[in-house]
Amino acid sequence: MAAILETIGVEYVYADGTHALNNLSLAIEEGRKIALVGPNGAGKSTLMLIFNGILRPVAGEVLFRNKRLDYDSRSLREVRQRVGMVFQNPDDQLFAPTLYQDVAFGPVNLGLPPEKVKRHVAYALQYVGLSGYERRPPHHLSGGEKKRAAIAGILAMEPEVMILDEPTSNLDPASSEEIMEMLDELNLGGKTLIISTHDVELAYRWADEVVLMKDGGVLRRGSGEEVFGDLELIQGARLKPPMVVELYHELVNRRLAEGRKTPKSILELCDLLQGRGDGNAVQEEDRGKIYICNADELEPERAAERAAELARRVDADCTAAMGTRAKLLAEEANLRLDFTYGAIDKCILKALAGRSCLIFVSRGMLELVQRRIKAYSQQSGTKINSVDLSSCINRRSQPVAHDSSRSKSFK
Amino acid sequence: MHDLLDDWAQCNGLRETSARLKLFFGLGAIAICISSLEPAAPLFVAASMSLIILILAKIPPRIYSRLLLFPLSFALISSLVVALMHGSGDMLYALDLFGRVLGIREDGAALALLLIARTFGGMCSLFFIALTTPMIEIFALLSSLRIPKSVIELSMMIYRYIFVLLDQAAMIHNAQVMRLGNRSIRSSLASFSMLASVLFLRSWEQGERLVIAMDARCYDGRLDLMEERRGARAKEIVAAAAYLAMALAISIASSRQGII
């Protein structure tokens, strides 16, 4: 895949003489989810500011789509529109007196006509789930809302790459999971994402690629399993391994598990322990089904009503939602959600334990869920049935729960 | 953390009413109060504005009375001085202070009463605006009144950063109190000067971060202004005009009576 953003031999020295980056070369491929991890002072934030053209390296160069960044005002404008940056502290970023004005700031300065500005703002606010907050001043928002507002401000400029400095700092666990899921949604829509974080659990689970930085250079880059599986490397960089990895290593040490491949999630670890295919596995008829409902296909005016009706008809053991819109819908329909984040894995776990699940998804996430379930079924050799409710959503009467003709099973 | 006027301006019973009308209404009432020659009209305005604030705008009485306490106590003290110092006419009250007579004469008393009434009426009208109309709407209004754009943009930024800096000041203050920075008057003064200087530096840094934040989003000298929400309804305009006409009538009638 082509590199969208690249640094070649970049060096940066702060005014007090600190060498923040030393001869750093890094190519970011398009459409990836990348996490920069590393101890304090590793140069993560500096690198992010360099990507966005805010800081100019003392040596080396930055390339966007193979074009060198020249630091004249035109090319800076271009790179800043294409590469959006969300700051760690939303108060640094939200400077306008109302949310609308703040989100409109970027589009207005890009010179878009007023109707287009309005459209972009409405889209961005809707995307982050803050429609109806247009007239609020930022100091009347909660921490999580401020973060989402900051993301909307960048989203309204339609960047190709989004850089987020510590997107989950100062947020409660549910808010941070929601932010991360929103980033997944954005990535699904084709955006390249770069985050910096100290939260190894998050980096491990979320990122396609982890870049471990130390002392202004790249120590290691690779998949989460590669980087975090190397315990010595991780400890040397003043980090600690994710819980799943640590547990897995201890289990292997005690010969309770086979040391084949570092598990990525609790689901994978459970499968590893159970040793799929050795007869211990849950019988197929005992497994639960996963029902998927695309929230965007419900009749817009009566979506909440329909969703509530659907939940009643399916009568699943657990209900989950993925994506901002689906969550809002579930809230409107007064549905009690068992899982609001990491829904797919949790539903697979439940299905293996014989429970049925209903997942509300938004936009293109339907495909993601199906792909993930299919991949799991193939990998583990355990068939999980998923039912796409899309076609029978807007029809009344017939009970879906026992309609097995539409259930797709993957093997 | 703090109870701000701004919070109430954001959510009150009259939030949806046209800002233009509210501003006109409030300013009109203030003009009547300060131009009135007799205390009747300002007292009428004070009483009716208070009722509007409490009943229509649904501001809790506790908040409103606390707000009024400061200007009112100030007005009482200053009008006492005016009453003692001023005037001619019959002596209403006299105090013999070691051979010197300190007294309140009729004229002085009337002036003091007028002063209190005007302050009270004016403050109530001002609080009506402050408690029902958020700053942002006033900015939108200012731009439609052709105030220079740079002035409005600057005041919008200032408005936004008041709250950011207020939070920081509160945090610094807490950090000082936690470590007993206010154990004596001397140390309180030292802590306060430290707070002021740190806050200055912080606002400077905040300014630098602001420039970066704006640059990062391609700042090109343009800031969008909020549009005005909606025009006033005919019913509301008529009600406001009738109210102001009534206050004006009271003012004129009472001053005529005074002259006769």
mmCIF file of N, CA and C in Angstrom, chain B residues 87-208:
data_model
loop_
_atom_site.group_PDB
_atom_site.id
_atom_site.type_symbol
_atom_site.label_atom_id
_atom_site.label_comp_id
_atom_site.label_asym_id
_atom_site.label_seq_id
_atom_site.Cartn_x
_atom_site.Cartn_y
_atom_site.Cartn_z
ATOM 1 N N GLY B 87 -29.212 68.940 50.969
ATOM 2 C CA GLY B 87 -30.502 69.515 50.931
ATOM 3 C C GLY B 87 -30.972 70.596 51.845
ATOM 4 N N SER B 88 -32.207 70.913 51.530
ATOM 5 C CA SER B 88 -32.896 71.963 52.253
ATOM 6 C C SER B 88 -34.246 71.408 52.705
ATOM 7 N N GLY B 89 -35.123 72.234 53.196
ATOM 8 C CA GLY B 89 -36.450 71.789 53.619
ATOM 9 C C GLY B 89 -36.472 71.455 55.098
ATOM 10 N N ASP B 90 -37.593 70.892 55.498
ATOM 11 C CA ASP B 90 -37.754 70.595 56.919
ATOM 12 C C ASP B 90 -36.797 69.516 57.365
ATOM 13 N N MET B 91 -36.376 69.657 58.610
ATOM 14 C CA MET B 91 -35.521 68.637 59.193
ATOM 15 C C MET B 91 -36.404 67.467 59.614
ATOM 16 N N LEU B 92 -36.100 66.265 59.096
ATOM 17 C CA LEU B 92 -36.916 65.105 59.455
ATOM 18 C C LEU B 92 -36.339 64.390 60.655
ATOM 19 N N TYR B 93 -35.006 64.438 60.708
ATOM 20 C CA TYR B 93 -34.337 63.678 61.756
ATOM 21 C C TYR B 93 -33.033 64.393 62.043
ATOM 22 N N ALA B 94 -32.718 64.558 63.304
ATOM 23 C CA ALA B 94 -31.476 65.257 63.619
ATOM 24 C C ALA B 94 -30.712 64.509 64.689
ATOM 25 N N LEU B 95 -29.425 64.528 64.528
ATOM 26 C CA LEU B 95 -28.576 63.853 65.507
ATOM 27 C C LEU B 95 -27.545 64.864 65.982
ATOM 28 N N ASP B 96 -27.516 65.089 67.283
ATOM 29 C CA ASP B 96 -26.546 66.046 67.809
ATOM 30 C C ASP B 96 -25.243 65.314 68.075
ATOM 31 N N LEU B 97 -24.259 65.672 67.280
ATOM 32 C CA LEU B 97 -22.991 64.969 67.409
ATOM 33 C C LEU B 97 -21.948 65.941 67.967
ATOM 34 N N PHE B 98 -21.821 65.985 69.293
ATOM 35 C CA PHE B 98 -20.870 66.869 69.971
ATOM 36 C C PHE B 98 -20.973 68.289 69.461
ATOM 37 N N GLY B 99 -22.167 68.801 69.458
ATOM 38 C CA GLY B 99 -22.360 70.188 69.083
ATOM 39 C C GLY B 99 -22.620 70.410 67.605
ATOM 40 N N ARG B 100 -22.284 69.411 66.769
ATOM 41 C CA ARG B 100 -22.577 69.585 65.337
ATOM 42 C C ARG B 100 -23.820 68.772 64.979
ATOM 43 N N VAL B 101 -24.705 69.357 64.240
ATOM 44 C CA VAL B 101 -25.959 68.671 63.939
ATOM 45 C C VAL B 101 -25.830 67.884 62.633
ATOM 46 N N LEU B 102 -26.110 66.629 62.741
ATOM 47 C CA LEU B 102 -26.106 65.782 61.548
ATOM 48 C C LEU B 102 -27.557 65.413 61.291
ATOM 49 N N GLY B 103 -28.149 65.891 60.221
ATOM 50 C CA GLY B 103 -29.583 65.662 60.067
ATOM 51 C C GLY B 103 -29.983 65.273 58.666
ATOM 52 N N ILE B 104 -31.152 64.710 58.581
ATOM 53 C CA ILE B 104 -31.726 64.401 57.280
ATOM 54 C C ILE B 104 -32.855 65.376 57.020
ATOM 55 N N ARG B 105 -32.725 66.106 55.926
ATOM 56 C CA ARG B 105 -33.775 67.045 55.577
ATOM 57 C C ARG B 105 -34.679 66.425 54.523
ATOM 58 N N GLU B 106 -35.826 67.037 54.324
ATOM 59 C CA GLU B 106 -36.838 66.510 53.418
ATOM 60 C C GLU B 106 -36.276 66.256 52.018
ATOM 61 N N ASP B 107 -35.600 67.249 51.527
ATOM 62 C CA ASP B 107 -35.020 67.195 50.195
ATOM 63 C C ASP B 107 -34.048 66.033 50.037
ATOM 64 N N GLY B 108 -33.170 65.930 51.012
ATOM 65 C CA GLY B 108 -32.166 64.867 50.994
ATOM 66 C C GLY B 108 -32.816 63.504 51.021
ATOM 67 N N ALA B 109 -33.837 63.390 51.860
ATOM 68 C CA ALA B 109 -34.518 62.098 51.972
ATOM 69 C C ALA B 109 -35.141 61.706 50.641
ATOM 70 N N ALA B 110 -35.777 62.697 49.967
ATOM 71 C CA ALA B 110 -36.411 62.408 48.679
ATOM 72 C C ALA B 110 -35.372 61.973 47.656
ATOM 73 N N LEU B 111 -34.244 62.663 47.644
ATOM 74 C CA LEU B 111 -33.190 62.338 46.687
ATOM 75 C C LEU B 111 -32.634 60.930 46.944
ATOM 76 N N ALA B 112 -32.460 60.630 48.238
ATOM 77 C CA ALA B 112 -31.940 59.309 48.598
ATOM 78 C C ALA B 112 -32.906 58.217 48.141
ATOM 79 N N LEU B 113 -34.185 58.463 48.349
ATOM 80 C CA LEU B 113 -35.189 57.486 47.940
ATOM 81 C C LEU B 113 -35.147 57.284 46.423
ATOM 82 N N LEU B 114 -35.046 58.412 45.700
ATOM 83 C CA LEU B 114 -34.975 58.335 44.240
ATOM 84 C C LEU B 114 -33.744 57.541 43.796
ATOM 85 N N LEU B 115 -32.639 57.807 44.496
ATOM 86 C CA LEU B 115 -31.390 57.126 44.157
ATOM 87 C C LEU B 115 -31.532 55.608 44.326
ATOM 88 N N ILE B 116 -32.111 55.230 45.476
ATOM 89 C CA ILE B 116 -32.300 53.792 45.719
ATOM 90 C C ILE B 116 -33.223 53.192 44.660
ATOM 91 N N ALA B 117 -34.317 53.911 44.398
ATOM 92 C CA ALA B 117 -35.293 53.394 43.437
ATOM 93 C C ALA B 117 -34.670 53.221 42.060
ATOM 94 N N ARG B 118 -33.913 54.239 41.631
ATOM 95 C CA ARG B 118 -33.285 54.155 40.311
ATOM 96 C C ARG B 118 -32.290 53.008 40.232
ATOM 97 N N THR B 119 -31.435 52.900 41.265
ATOM 98 C CA THR B 119 -30.446 51.823 41.260
ATOM 99 C C THR B 119 -31.143 50.467 41.225
ATOM 100 N N PHE B 120 -32.136 50.351 42.073
ATOM 101 C CA PHE B 120 -32.861 49.091 42.192
ATOM 102 C C PHE B 120 -33.525 48.731 40.853
ATOM 103 N N GLY B 121 -34.256 49.672 40.298
ATOM 104 C CA GLY B 121 -34.935 49.427 39.025
ATOM 105 C C GLY B 121 -33.954 49.103 37.918
ATOM 106 N N GLY B 122 -32.886 49.889 37.870
ATOM 107 C CA GLY B 122 -31.871 49.678 36.830
ATOM 108 C C GLY B 122 -31.204 48.321 36.963
ATOM 109 N N MET B 123 -30.873 47.970 38.223
ATOM 110 C CA MET B 123 -30.211 46.678 38.432
ATOM 111 C C MET B 123 -31.129 45.524 38.042
ATOM 112 N N CYS B 124 -32.396 45.630 38.410
ATOM 113 C CA CYS B 124 -33.326 44.551 38.062
ATOM 114 C C CYS B 124 -33.424 44.386 36.545
ATOM 115 N N SER B 125 -33.462 45.518 35.841
ATOM 116 C CA SER B 125 -33.540 45.442 34.379
ATOM 117 C C SER B 125 -32.269 44.851 33.798
ATOM 118 N N LEU B 126 -31.146 45.253 34.377
ATOM 119 C CA LEU B 126 -29.867 44.738 33.888
ATOM 120 C C LEU B 126 -29.776 43.233 34.137
ATOM 121 N N PHE B 127 -30.222 42.815 35.323
ATOM 122 C CA PHE B 127 -30.211 41.380 35.620
ATOM 123 C C PHE B 127 -31.172 40.630 34.714
ATOM 124 N N PHE B 128 -32.242 41.309 34.324
ATOM 125 C CA PHE B 128 -33.149 40.664 33.379
ATOM 126 C C PHE B 128 -32.392 40.298 32.108
ATOM 127 N N ILE B 129 -31.611 41.249 31.582
ATOM 128 C CA ILE B 129 -30.839 40.965 30.369
ATOM 129 C C ILE B 129 -29.798 39.884 30.650
ATOM 130 N N ALA B 130 -29.057 40.058 31.750
ATOM 131 C CA ALA B 130 -27.947 39.143 32.038
ATOM 132 C C ALA B 130 -28.438 37.719 32.301
ATOM 133 N N LEU B 131 -29.603 37.598 32.900
ATOM 134 C CA LEU B 131 -30.078 36.260 33.268
ATOM 135 C C LEU B 131 -30.848 35.563 32.148
ATOM 136 N N THR B 132 -31.283 36.320 31.148
ATOM 137 C CA THR B 132 -32.076 35.656 30.111
ATOM 138 C C THR B 132 -31.391 35.603 28.746
ATOM 139 N N THR B 133 -30.380 36.430 28.541
ATOM 140 C CA THR B 133 -29.781 36.515 27.212
ATOM 141 C C THR B 133 -28.313 36.100 27.256
ATOM 142 N N PRO B 134 -27.960 34.966 26.638
ATOM 143 C CA PRO B 134 -26.557 34.561 26.619
ATOM 144 C C PRO B 134 -25.714 35.513 25.775
ATOM 145 N N MET B 135 -24.448 35.610 26.143
ATOM 146 C CA MET B 135 -23.531 36.506 25.437
ATOM 147 C C MET B 135 -23.523 36.256 23.929
ATOM 148 N N ILE B 136 -23.541 34.978 23.545
ATOM 149 C CA ILE B 136 -23.427 34.656 22.117
ATOM 150 C C ILE B 136 -24.519 35.336 21.299
ATOM 151 N N GLU B 137 -25.705 35.402 21.873
ATOM 152 C CA GLU B 137 -26.802 36.026 21.134
ATOM 153 C C GLU B 137 -26.558 37.528 21.021
ATOM 154 N N ILE B 138 -25.954 38.064 22.083
ATOM 155 C CA ILE B 138 -25.652 39.493 22.031
ATOM 156 C C ILE B 138 -24.594 39.765 20.957
ATOM 157 N N PHE B 139 -23.628 38.843 20.821
ATOM 158 C CA PHE B 139 -22.622 39.010 19.761
ATOM 159 C C PHE B 139 -23.301 39.046 18.393
ATOM 160 N N ALA B 140 -24.217 38.118 18.190
ATOM 161 C CA ALA B 140 -24.913 38.051 16.902
ATOM 162 C C ALA B 140 -25.653 39.363 16.651
ATOM 163 N N LEU B 141 -26.236 39.884 17.728
ATOM 164 C CA LEU B 141 -26.978 41.133 17.622
ATOM 165 C C LEU B 141 -26.049 42.285 17.260
ATOM 166 N N LEU B 142 -24.883 42.299 17.940
ATOM 167 C CA LEU B 142 -23.926 43.379 17.697
ATOM 168 C C LEU B 142 -23.506 43.400 16.239
ATOM 169 N N SER B 143 -23.292 42.210 15.665
ATOM 170 C CA SER B 143 -22.831 42.181 14.284
ATOM 171 C C SER B 143 -23.916 42.712 13.354
ATOM 172 N N SER B 144 -25.182 42.474 13.707
ATOM 173 C CA SER B 144 -26.236 42.994 12.841
ATOM 174 C C SER B 144 -26.394 44.506 13.040
ATOM 175 N N LEU B 145 -25.830 45.021 14.143
ATOM 176 C CA LEU B 145 -25.863 46.474 14.360
ATOM 177 C C LEU B 145 -24.646 47.160 13.737
ATOM 178 N N ARG B 146 -23.884 46.380 12.913
ATOM 179 C CA ARG B 146 -22.721 46.906 12.201
ATOM 180 C C ARG B 146 -21.596 47.380 13.114
ATOM 181 N N ILE B 147 -21.427 46.723 14.235
ATOM 182 C CA ILE B 147 -20.233 46.956 15.048
ATOM 183 C C ILE B 147 -19.088 46.304 14.279
ATOM 184 N N PRO B 148 -17.878 46.914 14.255
ATOM 185 C CA PRO B 148 -16.784 46.326 13.469
ATOM 186 C C PRO B 148 -16.529 44.863 13.838
ATOM 187 N N LYS B 149 -16.276 44.065 12.803
ATOM 188 C CA LYS B 149 -16.156 42.629 12.989
ATOM 189 C C LYS B 149 -15.016 42.256 13.936
ATOM 190 N N SER B 150 -13.901 42.996 13.815
ATOM 191 C CA SER B 150 -12.756 42.635 14.645
ATOM 192 C C SER B 150 -13.075 42.823 16.127
ATOM 193 N N VAL B 151 -13.854 43.847 16.438
ATOM 194 C CA VAL B 151 -14.242 44.078 17.837
ATOM 195 C C VAL B 151 -15.055 42.890 18.348
ATOM 196 N N ILE B 152 -15.988 42.438 17.519
ATOM 197 C CA ILE B 152 -16.842 41.329 17.941
ATOM 198 C C ILE B 152 -16.031 40.047 18.081
ATOM 199 N N GLU B 153 -15.159 39.788 17.098
ATOM 200 C CA GLU B 153 -14.359 38.567 17.157
ATOM 201 C C GLU B 153 -13.490 38.559 18.398
ATOM 202 N N LEU B 154 -12.898 39.712 18.670
ATOM 203 C CA LEU B 154 -12.043 39.819 19.848
ATOM 204 C C LEU B 154 -12.846 39.572 21.118
ATOM 205 N N SER B 155 -14.026 40.179 21.189
ATOM 206 C CA SER B 155 -14.800 39.988 22.421
ATOM 207 C C SER B 155 -15.302 38.552 22.544
ATOM 208 N N MET B 156 -15.526 37.882 21.410
ATOM 209 C CA MET B 156 -15.931 36.477 21.491
ATOM 210 C C MET B 156 -14.817 35.615 22.072
ATOM 211 N N MET B 157 -13.591 35.867 21.607
ATOM 212 C CA MET B 157 -12.447 35.112 22.134
ATOM 213 C C MET B 157 -12.277 35.395 23.624
ATOM 214 N N ILE B 158 -12.395 36.674 23.978
ATOM 215 C CA ILE B 158 -12.235 37.049 25.386
ATOM 216 C C ILE B 158 -13.282 36.328 26.223
ATOM 217 N N TYR B 159 -14.500 36.354 25.729
ATOM 218 C CA TYR B 159 -15.600 35.697 26.435
ATOM 219 C C TYR B 159 -15.286 34.225 26.659
ATOM 220 N N ARG B 160 -14.850 33.543 25.594
ATOM 221 C CA ARG B 160 -14.558 32.114 25.706
ATOM 222 C C ARG B 160 -13.454 31.865 26.734
ATOM 223 N N TYR B 161 -12.411 32.698 26.683
ATOM 224 C CA TYR B 161 -11.260 32.407 27.532
ATOM 225 C C TYR B 161 -11.440 32.853 28.968
ATOM 226 N N ILE B 162 -12.424 33.691 29.232
ATOM 227 C CA ILE B 162 -12.741 34.010 30.633
ATOM 228 C C ILE B 162 -12.967 32.710 31.397
ATOM 229 N N PHE B 163 -13.695 31.789 30.774
ATOM 230 C CA PHE B 163 -14.069 30.564 31.478
ATOM 231 C C PHE B 163 -12.893 29.619 31.625
ATOM 232 N N VAL B 164 -12.060 29.561 30.594
ATOM 233 C CA VAL B 164 -10.874 28.716 30.689
ATOM 234 C C VAL B 164 -9.978 29.231 31.811
ATOM 235 N N LEU B 165 -9.754 30.544 31.840
ATOM 236 C CA LEU B 165 -8.870 31.122 32.854
ATOM 237 C C LEU B 165 -9.517 31.080 34.240
ATOM 238 N N LEU B 166 -10.814 31.217 34.281
ATOM 239 C CA LEU B 166 -11.525 31.128 35.555
ATOM 240 C C LEU B 166 -11.310 29.745 36.169
ATOM 241 N N ASP B 167 -11.401 28.723 35.329
ATOM 242 C CA ASP B 167 -11.160 27.363 35.811
ATOM 243 C C ASP B 167 -9.748 27.237 36.356
ATOM 244 N N GLN B 168 -8.791 27.818 35.618
ATOM 245 C CA GLN B 168 -7.400 27.717 36.051
ATOM 246 C C GLN B 168 -7.196 28.466 37.354
ATOM 247 N N ALA B 169 -7.806 29.645 37.460
ATOM 248 C CA ALA B 169 -7.673 30.429 38.688
ATOM 249 C C ALA B 169 -8.238 29.637 39.856
ATOM 250 N N ALA B 170 -9.387 28.989 39.633
ATOM 251 C CA ALA B 170 -9.995 28.199 40.704
ATOM 252 C C ALA B 170 -9.076 27.055 41.098
ATOM 253 N N MET B 171 -8.439 26.448 40.099
ATOM 254 C CA MET B 171 -7.546 25.330 40.398
ATOM 255 C C MET B 171 -6.321 25.785 41.185
ATOM 256 N N ILE B 172 -5.742 26.917 40.752
ATOM 257 C CA ILE B 172 -4.573 27.441 41.464
ATOM 258 C C ILE B 172 -4.969 27.798 42.896
ATOM 259 N N HIS B 173 -6.119 28.427 43.038
ATOM 260 C CA HIS B 173 -6.586 28.821 44.362
ATOM 261 C C HIS B 173 -6.754 27.591 45.260
ATOM 262 N N ASN B 174 -7.373 26.559 44.717
ATOM 263 C CA ASN B 174 -7.538 25.332 45.497
ATOM 264 C C ASN B 174 -6.190 24.756 45.907
ATOM 265 N N ALA B 175 -5.255 24.756 44.967
ATOM 266 C CA ALA B 175 -3.937 24.201 45.263
ATOM 267 C C ALA B 175 -3.283 24.991 46.396
ATOM 268 N N GLN B 176 -3.528 26.299 46.420
ATOM 269 C CA GLN B 176 -2.939 27.123 47.477
ATOM 270 C C GLN B 176 -3.624 26.869 48.812
ATOM 271 N N VAL B 177 -4.948 26.808 48.788
ATOM 272 C CA VAL B 177 -5.687 26.594 50.039
ATOM 273 C C VAL B 177 -5.350 25.230 50.625
ATOM 274 N N MET B 178 -5.194 24.246 49.734
ATOM 275 C CA MET B 178 -4.888 22.895 50.198
ATOM 276 C C MET B 178 -3.575 22.853 50.962
ATOM 277 N N ARG B 179 -2.651 23.731 50.548
ATOM 278 C CA ARG B 179 -1.376 23.743 51.257
ATOM 279 C C ARG B 179 -1.299 24.949 52.196
ATOM 280 N N LEU B 180 -2.459 25.349 52.694
ATOM 281 C CA LEU B 180 -2.585 26.370 53.728
ATOM 282 C C LEU B 180 -2.008 27.720 53.314
ATOM 283 N N GLY B 181 -2.194 28.075 52.064
ATOM 284 C CA GLY B 181 -1.689 29.357 51.589
ATOM 285 C C GLY B 181 -2.459 30.543 52.146
ATOM 286 N N ASN B 182 -3.580 30.274 52.838
ATOM 287 C CA ASN B 182 -4.361 31.408 53.348
ATOM 288 C C ASN B 182 -4.432 31.410 54.874
ATOM 289 N N ARG B 183 -3.345 30.908 55.514
ATOM 290 C CA ARG B 183 -3.445 30.771 56.974
ATOM 291 C C ARG B 183 -3.381 32.110 57.672
ATOM 292 N N SER B 184 -2.740 33.126 57.067
ATOM 293 C CA SER B 184 -2.769 34.459 57.668
ATOM 294 C C SER B 184 -2.997 35.478 56.568
ATOM 295 N N ILE B 185 -3.274 36.700 56.972
ATOM 296 C CA ILE B 185 -3.502 37.741 55.965
ATOM 297 C C ILE B 185 -2.269 37.909 55.094
ATOM 298 N N ARG B 186 -1.125 37.871 55.743
ATOM 299 C CA ARG B 186 0.130 38.023 55.034
ATOM 300 C C ARG B 186 0.296 36.948 53.949
ATOM 301 N N SER B 187 0.069 35.712 54.343
ATOM 302 C CA SER B 187 0.275 34.636 53.370
ATOM 303 C C SER B 187 -0.837 34.636 52.317
ATOM 304 N N SER B 188 -2.047 35.079 52.707
ATOM 305 C CA SER B 188 -3.117 35.176 51.704
ATOM 306 C C SER B 188 -2.731 36.176 50.626
ATOM 307 N N LEU B 189 -2.147 37.295 51.084
ATOM 308 C CA LEU B 189 -1.736 38.318 50.109
ATOM 309 C C LEU B 189 -0.656 37.765 49.189
ATOM 310 N N ALA B 190 0.303 37.074 49.798
ATOM 311 C CA ALA B 190 1.383 36.498 48.996
ATOM 312 C C ALA B 190 0.811 35.493 48.003
ATOM 313 N N SER B 191 -0.132 34.650 48.473
ATOM 314 C CA SER B 191 -0.734 33.648 47.592
ATOM 315 C C SER B 191 -1.473 34.324 46.452
ATOM 316 N N PHE B 192 -2.173 35.395 46.799
ATOM 317 C CA PHE B 192 -2.962 36.066 45.764
ATOM 318 C C PHE B 192 -2.065 36.662 44.688
ATOM 319 N N SER B 193 -0.955 37.270 45.133
ATOM 320 C CA SER B 193 -0.069 37.864 44.127
ATOM 321 C C SER B 193 0.525 36.769 43.249
ATOM 322 N N MET B 194 0.796 35.622 43.892
ATOM 323 C CA MET B 194 1.324 34.512 43.108
ATOM 324 C C MET B 194 0.282 34.043 42.091
ATOM 325 N N LEU B 195 -0.957 33.946 42.545
ATOM 326 C CA LEU B 195 -2.041 33.508 41.665
ATOM 327 C C LEU B 195 -2.146 34.452 40.464
ATOM 328 N N ALA B 196 -2.080 35.748 40.757
ATOM 329 C CA ALA B 196 -2.207 36.718 39.666
ATOM 330 C C ALA B 196 -1.084 36.561 38.656
ATOM 331 N N SER B 197 0.147 36.409 39.181
ATOM 332 C CA SER B 197 1.267 36.348 38.233
ATOM 333 C C SER B 197 1.234 35.045 37.438
ATOM 334 N N VAL B 198 0.892 33.934 38.119
ATOM 335 C CA VAL B 198 0.832 32.652 37.406
ATOM 336 C C VAL B 198 -0.282 32.685 36.364
ATOM 337 N N LEU B 199 -1.381 33.307 36.742
ATOM 338 C CA LEU B 199 -2.507 33.372 35.814
ATOM 339 C C LEU B 199 -2.128 34.187 34.575
ATOM 340 N N PHE B 200 -1.338 35.227 34.797
ATOM 341 C CA PHE B 200 -0.886 36.023 33.656
ATOM 342 C C PHE B 200 -0.050 35.167 32.714
ATOM 343 N N LEU B 201 0.889 34.433 33.305
ATOM 344 C CA LEU B 201 1.739 33.578 32.464
ATOM 345 C C LEU B 201 0.901 32.513 31.759
ATOM 346 N N ARG B 202 -0.039 31.935 32.501
ATOM 347 C CA ARG B 202 -0.884 30.904 31.907
ATOM 348 C C ARG B 202 -1.686 31.458 30.733
ATOM 349 N N SER B 203 -2.205 32.671 30.915
ATOM 350 C CA SER B 203 -3.017 33.220 29.825
ATOM 351 C C SER B 203 -2.136 33.472 28.612
ATOM 352 N N TRP B 204 -0.888 33.827 28.882
ATOM 353 C CA TRP B 204 0.054 34.009 27.782
ATOM 354 C C TRP B 204 0.261 32.697 27.028
ATOM 355 N N GLU B 205 0.537 31.647 27.807
ATOM 356 C CA GLU B 205 0.730 30.325 27.188
ATOM 357 C C GLU B 205 -0.520 29.901 26.428
ATOM 358 N N GLN B 206 -1.667 30.150 27.067
ATOM 359 C CA GLN B 206 -2.931 29.776 26.444
ATOM 360 C C GLN B 206 -3.072 30.482 25.099
ATOM 361 N N GLY B 207 -2.642 31.731 25.075
ATOM 362 C CA GLY B 207 -2.688 32.492 23.830
ATOM 363 C C GLY B 207 -1.847 31.839 22.748
ATOM 364 N N GLU B 208 -0.644 31.373 23.154
ATOM 365 C CA GLU B 208 0.212 30.719 22.168
ATOM 366 C C GLU B 208 -0.421 29.442 21.644
#
